[in-house]
Amino acid sequence: MTEVKFYESVEDEKLQFAVIISKSQDKYVFCKHKDRDTWEVPGGHREPGENILETAKRELYEETGALEFDIEPVCAYSVLVSDNFEHRENFGMLFVAHIKVFEKELHSEIEKTALMEDWPKRWTYPEIQPELIKEAKKRGYL
């Protein structure tokens, strides 16, 4: 079972991930990892010494090739994972970005990106990422 919760703020040291719901030309930007046949929102793990905004900017560039963009935080979130009597709550920060210019080639584990008017049919994280997009919409960011 996976549960997503939203928070106005969380202690900075708890934030492990940045997820960036991105749009360009009024379409959503989704990524396809080289090792998967599913689509996902750009994002990833926070590196030691990074603030969470730096994480978001780095991941957005690495996964989409975004060179020029506007980015802003939406809210903190957590994912509560329960399996085999183990319960973990992982925290992240949700951002939105509007990408103006992309690099011509990707230099990461991402095989390709796509601009989509609607959400993909096959998600990498189907219990999490659609909920993040819904929350950003509900809060008026999309």
Coordinates of N, CA, C and O in Angstrom, one line a residue:
M1 N 0.8 -1.2 0.0 CA 0.0 0.0 0.0 C 0.9 1.2 0.0 O 1.9 1.3 0.7
T2 N 0.5 2.2 -0.8 CA 1.2 3.5 -0.9 C 0.2 4.6 -0.6 O -0.8 4.6 -1.2
E3 N 0.6 5.6 0.2 CA -0.2 6.7 0.5 C 0.6 8.0 0.3 O 1.7 8.1 0.8
V4 N 0.0 9.0 -0.4 CA 0.7 10.3 -0.6 C 0.0 11.3 0.3 O -1.2 11.4 0.3
K5 N 0.8 12.1 1.1 CA 0.3 13.2 1.9 C 0.9 14.5 1.5 O 2.1 14.5 1.0
F6 N 0.3 15.6 1.8 CA 0.8 16.9 1.4 C 0.9 17.8 2.7 O 0.1 17.7 3.6
Y7 N 2.0 18.6 2.7 CA 2.3 19.5 3.8 C 2.6 20.9 3.3 O 3.2 21.0 2.3
E8 N 2.3 21.9 4.1 CA 2.8 23.2 3.8 C 4.3 23.3 4.0 O 5.0 24.0 3.2
S9 N 4.8 22.6 5.0 CA 6.3 22.7 5.2 C 6.7 21.4 5.9 O 5.9 20.8 6.6
V10 N 8.0 21.1 5.8 CA 8.6 19.9 6.4 C 10.0 20.4 6.7 O 10.6 21.2 6.0
E11 N 10.6 19.9 7.8 CA 12.0 20.2 8.1 C 12.9 19.9 6.9 O 12.8 18.8 6.4
D12 N 13.7 20.8 6.6 CA 14.6 20.7 5.4 C 15.3 19.4 5.4 O 15.4 18.7 4.3
E13 N 15.9 19.0 6.5 CA 16.7 17.8 6.5 C 15.9 16.5 6.2 O 16.5 15.5 5.8
K14 N 14.6 16.5 6.2 CA 13.8 15.4 5.9 C 13.6 15.2 4.4 O 13.2 14.2 3.9
L15 N 13.8 16.3 3.7 CA 13.5 16.3 2.2 C 14.5 15.5 1.5 O 15.7 15.9 1.4
Q16 N 14.1 14.4 0.9 CA 15.0 13.5 0.2 C 14.9 13.6 -1.3 O 15.8 13.2 -2.0
F17 N 13.8 14.1 -1.8 CA 13.5 14.0 -3.3 C 12.9 15.4 -3.7 O 12.4 16.1 -2.9
A18 N 13.1 15.7 -5.0 CA 12.5 16.8 -5.7 C 11.8 16.2 -6.9 O 12.3 15.4 -7.6
V19 N 10.5 16.6 -7.0 CA 9.7 16.2 -8.2 C 9.3 17.5 -8.9 O 8.8 18.4 -8.2
I20 N 9.5 17.5 -10.2 CA 9.2 18.8 -10.9 C 8.2 18.5 -12.0 O 8.5 18.0 -13.1
I21 N 6.9 18.9 -11.8 CA 5.9 18.8 -12.8 C 6.2 20.0 -13.8 O 6.3 21.1 -13.4
S22 N 6.5 19.6 -15.0 CA 7.0 20.5 -16.0 C 6.0 20.7 -17.2 O 5.4 19.7 -17.6
K23 N 6.0 21.9 -17.7 CA 5.2 22.1 -18.9 C 6.1 22.9 -19.9 O 7.0 23.7 -19.4
S24 N 5.8 22.7 -21.1 CA 6.5 23.5 -22.2 C 5.5 23.6 -23.3 O 4.8 22.6 -23.6
Q25 N 5.3 24.7 -23.9 CA 4.4 24.9 -25.0 C 3.0 24.4 -24.6 O 2.2 23.8 -25.4
D26 N 2.6 24.7 -23.3 CA 1.3 24.3 -22.8 C 1.0 22.8 -22.7 O -0.1 22.4 -22.7
K27 N 2.1 22.0 -22.8 CA 2.0 20.6 -22.7 C 2.9 20.1 -21.5 O 3.8 20.7 -21.2
Y28 N 2.5 18.9 -21.0 CA 3.3 18.3 -19.9 C 4.6 17.7 -20.5 O 4.5 17.2 -21.6
V29 N 5.6 17.8 -19.7 CA 6.9 17.2 -20.1 C 7.1 15.9 -19.3 O 7.1 15.9 -18.0
F30 N 7.1 14.8 -20.0 CA 7.4 13.5 -19.3 C 8.7 12.9 -19.8 O 9.1 13.1 -20.9
C31 N 9.3 12.0 -19.0 CA 10.5 11.4 -19.3 C 10.4 9.8 -19.3 O 9.6 9.3 -18.6
K32 N 11.1 9.2 -20.2 CA 11.2 7.8 -20.3 C 12.6 7.3 -20.0 O 13.6 7.7 -20.7
H33 N 12.8 6.6 -18.9 CA 14.1 6.0 -18.5 C 14.5 5.0 -19.5 O 13.7 4.2 -20.0
K34 N 15.8 4.8 -19.7 CA 16.4 3.8 -20.6 C 16.0 2.4 -20.3 O 15.9 1.5 -21.1
D35 N 15.9 2.1 -19.0 CA 15.6 0.8 -18.5 C 14.1 0.4 -18.3 O 13.8 -0.6 -17.8
R36 N 13.2 1.4 -18.6 CA 11.8 1.1 -18.4 C 11.0 1.5 -19.6 O 11.5 2.2 -20.5
D37 N 9.8 0.9 -19.7 CA 8.9 1.3 -20.8 C 7.7 2.1 -20.3 O 6.6 2.0 -20.9
T38 N 7.9 2.9 -19.3 CA 6.9 3.7 -18.7 C 7.4 5.2 -18.7 O 8.5 5.4 -18.9
W39 N 6.4 6.1 -18.4 CA 6.7 7.5 -18.3 C 6.7 8.0 -16.9 O 5.9 7.5 -16.1
E40 N 7.4 9.1 -16.7 CA 7.5 9.7 -15.3 C 7.7 11.2 -15.4 O 8.1 11.7 -16.4
V41 N 7.4 11.8 -14.3 CA 7.6 13.2 -14.1 C 9.1 13.4 -13.7 O 9.7 12.6 -13.0
P42 N 9.8 14.4 -14.2 CA 11.2 14.6 -13.9 C 11.3 14.8 -12.3 O 10.5 15.3 -11.7
G43 N 12.4 14.2 -11.8 CA 12.7 14.3 -10.4 C 13.8 13.4 -10.0 O 14.2 12.5 -10.8
G44 N 14.2 13.5 -8.7 CA 15.2 12.5 -8.2 C 15.6 12.8 -6.8 O 15.1 13.7 -6.1
H45 N 16.7 12.1 -6.4 CA 17.2 12.2 -5.1 C 18.1 13.5 -4.8 O 18.8 13.9 -5.7
R46 N 18.0 13.9 -3.6 CA 18.9 15.1 -3.2 C 20.3 14.6 -2.9 O 20.5 13.6 -2.3
E47 N 21.3 15.3 -3.4 CA 22.7 15.0 -3.2 C 23.1 15.6 -1.9 O 22.6 16.7 -1.5
P48 N 24.2 15.1 -1.3 CA 24.7 15.7 0.0 C 25.1 17.1 -0.3 O 25.8 17.4 -1.3
G49 N 24.8 18.0 0.6 CA 25.2 19.4 0.5 C 24.3 20.3 -0.4 O 24.4 21.5 -0.5
E50 N 23.3 19.7 -1.1 CA 22.4 20.4 -2.0 C 21.3 21.0 -1.2 O 20.7 20.3 -0.3
N51 N 20.8 22.2 -1.5 CA 19.5 22.6 -1.0 C 18.5 22.0 -2.0 O 18.8 21.6 -3.1
I52 N 17.2 21.9 -1.6 CA 16.2 21.2 -2.3 C 15.9 21.9 -3.7 O 15.6 21.2 -4.7
L53 N 16.0 23.2 -3.7 CA 15.8 23.9 -5.0 C 17.0 23.6 -6.0 O 16.7 23.3 -7.2
E54 N 18.2 23.4 -5.5 CA 19.3 23.0 -6.3 C 19.1 21.6 -6.9 O 19.4 21.3 -8.0
T55 N 18.5 20.7 -6.0 CA 18.2 19.4 -6.5 C 17.2 19.4 -7.6 O 17.4 18.8 -8.6
A56 N 16.1 20.2 -7.4 CA 15.1 20.3 -8.5 C 15.7 20.9 -9.8 O 15.4 20.3 -10.9
K57 N 16.5 21.9 -9.7 CA 17.1 22.4 -10.9 C 18.0 21.4 -11.6 O 18.0 21.3 -12.9
R58 N 18.8 20.8 -10.8 CA 19.8 19.8 -11.4 C 19.0 18.6 -12.0 O 19.3 18.2 -13.2
E59 N 18.0 18.1 -11.3 CA 17.2 17.0 -11.9 C 16.5 17.4 -13.1 O 16.4 16.6 -14.1
L60 N 15.9 18.6 -13.1 CA 15.2 19.1 -14.3 C 16.1 19.1 -15.5 O 15.8 18.6 -16.6
Y61 N 17.3 19.6 -15.3 CA 18.3 19.7 -16.4 C 18.7 18.3 -16.9 O 18.7 17.9 -18.0
E62 N 19.1 17.4 -15.9 CA 19.5 16.1 -16.2 C 18.5 15.3 -16.9 O 18.8 14.5 -17.9
E63 N 17.3 15.4 -16.5 CA 16.2 14.5 -17.1 C 15.5 15.0 -18.3 O 14.9 14.3 -19.0
T64 N 15.5 16.4 -18.5 CA 14.8 16.9 -19.6 C 15.7 17.7 -20.6 O 15.3 18.1 -21.7
G65 N 16.9 18.1 -20.1 CA 17.7 19.0 -20.9 C 17.3 20.4 -20.8 O 17.7 21.3 -21.6
A66 N 16.5 20.8 -19.8 CA 16.0 22.2 -19.7 C 17.1 23.1 -19.4 O 17.9 23.0 -18.5
L67 N 17.3 24.1 -20.3 CA 18.3 25.1 -20.2 C 17.8 26.5 -19.6 O 18.4 27.1 -18.8
E68 N 16.6 26.8 -20.1 CA 15.9 28.0 -19.6 C 14.6 27.7 -19.1 O 13.8 27.1 -19.8
F69 N 14.3 28.0 -17.8 CA 13.0 27.7 -17.2 C 12.7 28.5 -16.0 O 13.6 29.1 -15.4
D70 N 11.4 28.6 -15.7 CA 11.0 29.2 -14.4 C 10.6 28.0 -13.5 O 9.9 27.1 -14.0
I71 N 10.9 28.1 -12.3 CA 10.6 27.0 -11.4 C 10.2 27.6 -10.0 O 10.7 28.6 -9.6
E72 N 9.2 26.9 -9.4 CA 8.7 27.4 -8.1 C 8.2 26.2 -7.3 O 7.7 25.2 -7.8
P73 N 8.4 26.3 -5.9 CA 7.9 25.2 -5.1 C 6.4 25.2 -5.0 O 5.8 26.3 -4.9
V74 N 5.8 24.1 -4.8 CA 4.3 24.0 -4.6 C 4.1 23.6 -3.2 O 3.4 24.4 -2.5
C75 N 4.6 22.5 -2.7 CA 4.4 22.1 -1.3 C 5.4 20.9 -1.0 O 5.9 20.3 -2.0
A76 N 5.5 20.5 0.2 CA 6.1 19.3 0.6 C 5.1 18.2 0.5 O 3.9 18.4 0.6
Y77 N 5.7 17.0 0.3 CA 4.8 15.8 0.3 C 5.5 14.6 1.0 O 6.8 14.7 1.2
S78 N 4.8 13.6 1.3 CA 5.4 12.4 1.7 C 4.7 11.2 1.1 O 3.6 11.3 0.7
V79 N 5.5 10.1 1.0 CA 5.0 8.9 0.5 C 5.1 7.8 1.6 O 6.2 7.6 2.0
L80 N 4.0 7.3 2.1 CA 4.0 6.3 3.1 C 3.9 5.0 2.4 O 2.9 4.7 1.7
V81 N 4.9 4.1 2.6 CA 5.0 2.8 2.0 C 4.8 1.8 3.1 O 5.6 1.8 4.1
S82 N 3.9 0.9 2.9 CA 3.7 -0.2 3.9 C 3.8 -1.5 3.2 O 3.0 -1.8 2.3
D83 N 4.7 -2.3 3.6 CA 4.9 -3.7 3.0 C 5.5 -4.6 4.0 O 6.5 -4.1 4.7
N84 N 5.1 -5.8 4.2 CA 5.7 -6.8 5.1 C 5.8 -6.2 6.5 O 6.9 -6.3 7.1
F85 N 4.8 -5.5 7.0 CA 4.8 -5.0 8.3 C 5.8 -3.8 8.5 O 6.1 -3.4 9.7
E86 N 6.4 -3.4 7.5 CA 7.3 -2.2 7.5 C 6.6 -1.0 7.0 O 5.9 -1.0 6.0
H87 N 6.8 0.1 7.7 CA 6.2 1.4 7.3 C 7.3 2.4 7.2 O 8.0 2.7 8.2
R88 N 7.4 3.1 6.0 CA 8.4 4.1 5.8 C 7.7 5.3 5.3 O 6.8 5.2 4.4
E89 N 8.1 6.5 5.7 CA 7.6 7.7 5.2 C 8.7 8.5 4.6 O 9.6 8.9 5.3
N90 N 8.7 8.7 3.3 CA 9.8 9.4 2.6 C 9.2 10.8 2.2 O 8.1 10.9 1.6
F91 N 10.0 11.8 2.4 CA 9.6 13.2 2.1 C 10.3 13.8 0.9 O 11.4 13.5 0.7
G92 N 9.5 14.6 0.2 CA 10.1 15.3 -0.9 C 9.4 16.7 -1.0 O 8.5 17.1 -0.3
M93 N 9.9 17.5 -2.0 CA 9.4 18.8 -2.3 C 8.9 18.7 -3.7 O 9.6 18.3 -4.6
L94 N 7.6 19.2 -3.9 CA 7.0 19.3 -5.2 C 7.2 20.6 -5.8 O 7.0 21.7 -5.1
F95 N 7.7 20.7 -7.1 CA 7.9 21.9 -7.8 C 7.1 21.9 -9.1 O 6.7 20.8 -9.6
V96 N 6.9 23.1 -9.7 CA 6.4 23.2 -11.0 C 7.4 24.0 -11.8 O 8.0 24.9 -11.3
A97 N 7.6 23.7 -13.1 CA 8.5 24.4 -13.9 C 7.8 24.6 -15.3 O 7.1 23.8 -15.8
H98 N 8.2 25.8 -15.9 CA 7.8 26.1 -17.2 C 9.1 26.2 -18.0 O 9.9 27.1 -17.8
I99 N 9.3 25.3 -18.9 CA 10.5 25.2 -19.7 C 10.4 26.0 -21.0 O 9.5 25.8 -21.7
K100 N 11.4 26.9 -21.2 CA 11.4 27.7 -22.4 C 12.3 27.1 -23.5 O 12.1 27.2 -24.6
V101 N 13.5 26.6 -23.0 CA 14.5 26.1 -24.0 C 15.1 24.8 -23.5 O 15.5 24.7 -22.3
F102 N 15.2 23.8 -24.4 CA 15.8 22.5 -24.1 C 17.1 22.4 -24.8 O 17.3 22.9 -25.9
E103 N 18.0 21.7 -24.2 CA 19.3 21.2 -24.9 C 18.9 20.2 -25.9 O 17.9 19.5 -25.8
K104 N 19.7 20.1 -27.0 CA 19.4 19.3 -28.1 C 19.5 17.8 -27.8 O 18.7 17.0 -28.3
E105 N 20.4 17.4 -26.9 CA 20.6 16.0 -26.5 C 20.5 15.8 -25.0 O 21.0 16.7 -24.3
L106 N 20.1 14.6 -24.6 CA 20.1 14.3 -23.2 C 21.4 13.6 -22.8 O 21.9 12.8 -23.6
H107 N 21.9 13.8 -21.6 CA 23.1 13.2 -21.2 C 22.9 12.5 -19.8 O 23.6 12.7 -18.9
S108 N 21.9 11.6 -19.8 CA 21.6 11.0 -18.5 C 21.0 9.6 -18.8 O 21.0 9.1 -19.9
E109 N 20.4 9.0 -17.7 CA 19.7 7.7 -17.8 C 18.4 7.8 -18.6 O 17.7 6.8 -18.8
I110 N 18.0 9.0 -18.9 CA 16.7 9.2 -19.6 C 16.9 9.0 -21.1 O 17.8 9.6 -21.7
E111 N 16.1 8.1 -21.7 CA 16.2 7.8 -23.1 C 15.6 9.0 -23.9 O 16.2 9.3 -25.0
K112 N 14.4 9.5 -23.5 CA 13.8 10.5 -24.3 C 12.8 11.2 -23.4 O 12.4 10.7 -22.3
T113 N 12.4 12.4 -23.8 CA 11.3 13.2 -23.2 C 10.2 13.3 -24.3 O 10.4 13.2 -25.5
A114 N 9.0 13.6 -23.8 CA 7.9 13.9 -24.7 C 7.0 15.0 -24.1 O 6.8 15.1 -22.9
L115 N 6.5 15.8 -25.0 CA 5.5 16.8 -24.6 C 4.1 16.2 -24.9 O 3.8 15.7 -26.0
M116 N 3.3 16.1 -23.8 CA 2.0 15.5 -23.9 C 0.9 16.4 -23.4 O 1.0 17.1 -22.4
E117 N -0.2 16.4 -24.2 CA -1.4 17.2 -23.7 C -2.1 16.6 -22.5 O -2.6 17.2 -21.6
D118 N -2.1 15.2 -22.5 CA -2.7 14.5 -21.4 C -1.6 13.6 -20.7 O -0.5 13.6 -21.1
W119 N -2.0 13.0 -19.6 CA -1.1 12.1 -18.9 C -0.9 10.8 -19.6 O -1.7 10.4 -20.4
P120 N 0.3 10.2 -19.4 CA 0.6 9.0 -20.1 C -0.3 7.8 -19.6 O -0.8 7.9 -18.4
K121 N -0.5 6.8 -20.4 CA -1.3 5.7 -19.9 C -0.4 4.8 -19.0 O -1.0 4.1 -18.2
R122 N 0.9 4.7 -19.3 CA 1.7 3.8 -18.5 C 2.7 4.7 -17.7 O 3.6 5.2 -18.2
W123 N 2.5 4.7 -16.4 CA 3.3 5.5 -15.4 C 4.3 4.6 -14.8 O 4.1 3.4 -14.5
T124 N 5.5 5.2 -14.5 CA 6.5 4.4 -13.7 C 6.0 4.4 -12.2 O 6.2 3.3 -11.5
Y125 N 5.4 5.5 -11.7 CA 5.0 5.5 -10.3 C 3.5 5.9 -10.3 O 3.1 7.0 -10.0
P126 N 2.6 5.0 -10.7 CA 1.2 5.3 -10.9 C 0.4 5.6 -9.6 O -0.6 6.3 -9.7
E127 N 0.9 5.2 -8.5 CA 0.2 5.6 -7.2 C 0.7 6.9 -6.6 O 0.1 7.4 -5.7
I128 N 1.7 7.5 -7.2 CA 2.3 8.7 -6.7 C 2.2 9.9 -7.6 O 1.6 10.9 -7.2
Q129 N 2.8 9.8 -8.8 CA 2.9 11.0 -9.6 C 1.6 11.6 -10.1 O 1.4 12.8 -10.1
P130 N 0.5 10.8 -10.4 CA -0.8 11.5 -10.7 C -1.3 12.3 -9.5 O -1.9 13.3 -9.7
E131 N -1.1 11.8 -8.3 CA -1.5 12.5 -7.1 C -0.8 13.8 -7.0 O -1.4 14.8 -6.5
L132 N 0.5 13.8 -7.3 CA 1.3 15.1 -7.2 C 0.7 16.1 -8.2 O 0.6 17.3 -7.9
I133 N 0.4 15.7 -9.4 CA -0.1 16.6 -10.4 C -1.5 17.1 -10.0 O -1.7 18.3 -10.1
K134 N -2.3 16.2 -9.5 CA -3.6 16.7 -9.0 C -3.5 17.7 -7.9 O -4.3 18.7 -7.9
E135 N -2.6 17.6 -7.0 CA -2.4 18.5 -5.9 C -1.9 19.9 -6.5 O -2.3 20.9 -6.0
A136 N -0.9 19.8 -7.4 CA -0.5 21.1 -8.0 C -1.6 21.8 -8.7 O -1.7 23.1 -8.7
K137 N -2.5 21.1 -9.4 CA -3.6 21.7 -10.1 C -4.6 22.3 -9.0 O -5.1 23.4 -9.2
K138 N -4.9 21.5 -8.0 CA -5.8 22.0 -6.9 C -5.3 23.3 -6.3 O -6.1 24.1 -6.0
R139 N -4.0 23.4 -6.2 CA -3.4 24.6 -5.6 C -3.2 25.7 -6.6 O -2.7 26.8 -6.2
G140 N -3.6 25.5 -7.8 CA -3.6 26.6 -8.8 C -2.3 26.8 -9.6 O -2.1 27.8 -10.2
Y141 N -1.4 25.8 -9.5 CA -0.1 26.0 -10.2 C -0.1 25.5 -11.6 O 0.9 25.8 -12.4
L142 N -1.1 24.8 -12.0 CA -1.2 24.3 -13.4 C -2.5 24.7 -14.1 O -3.5 24.8 -13.4

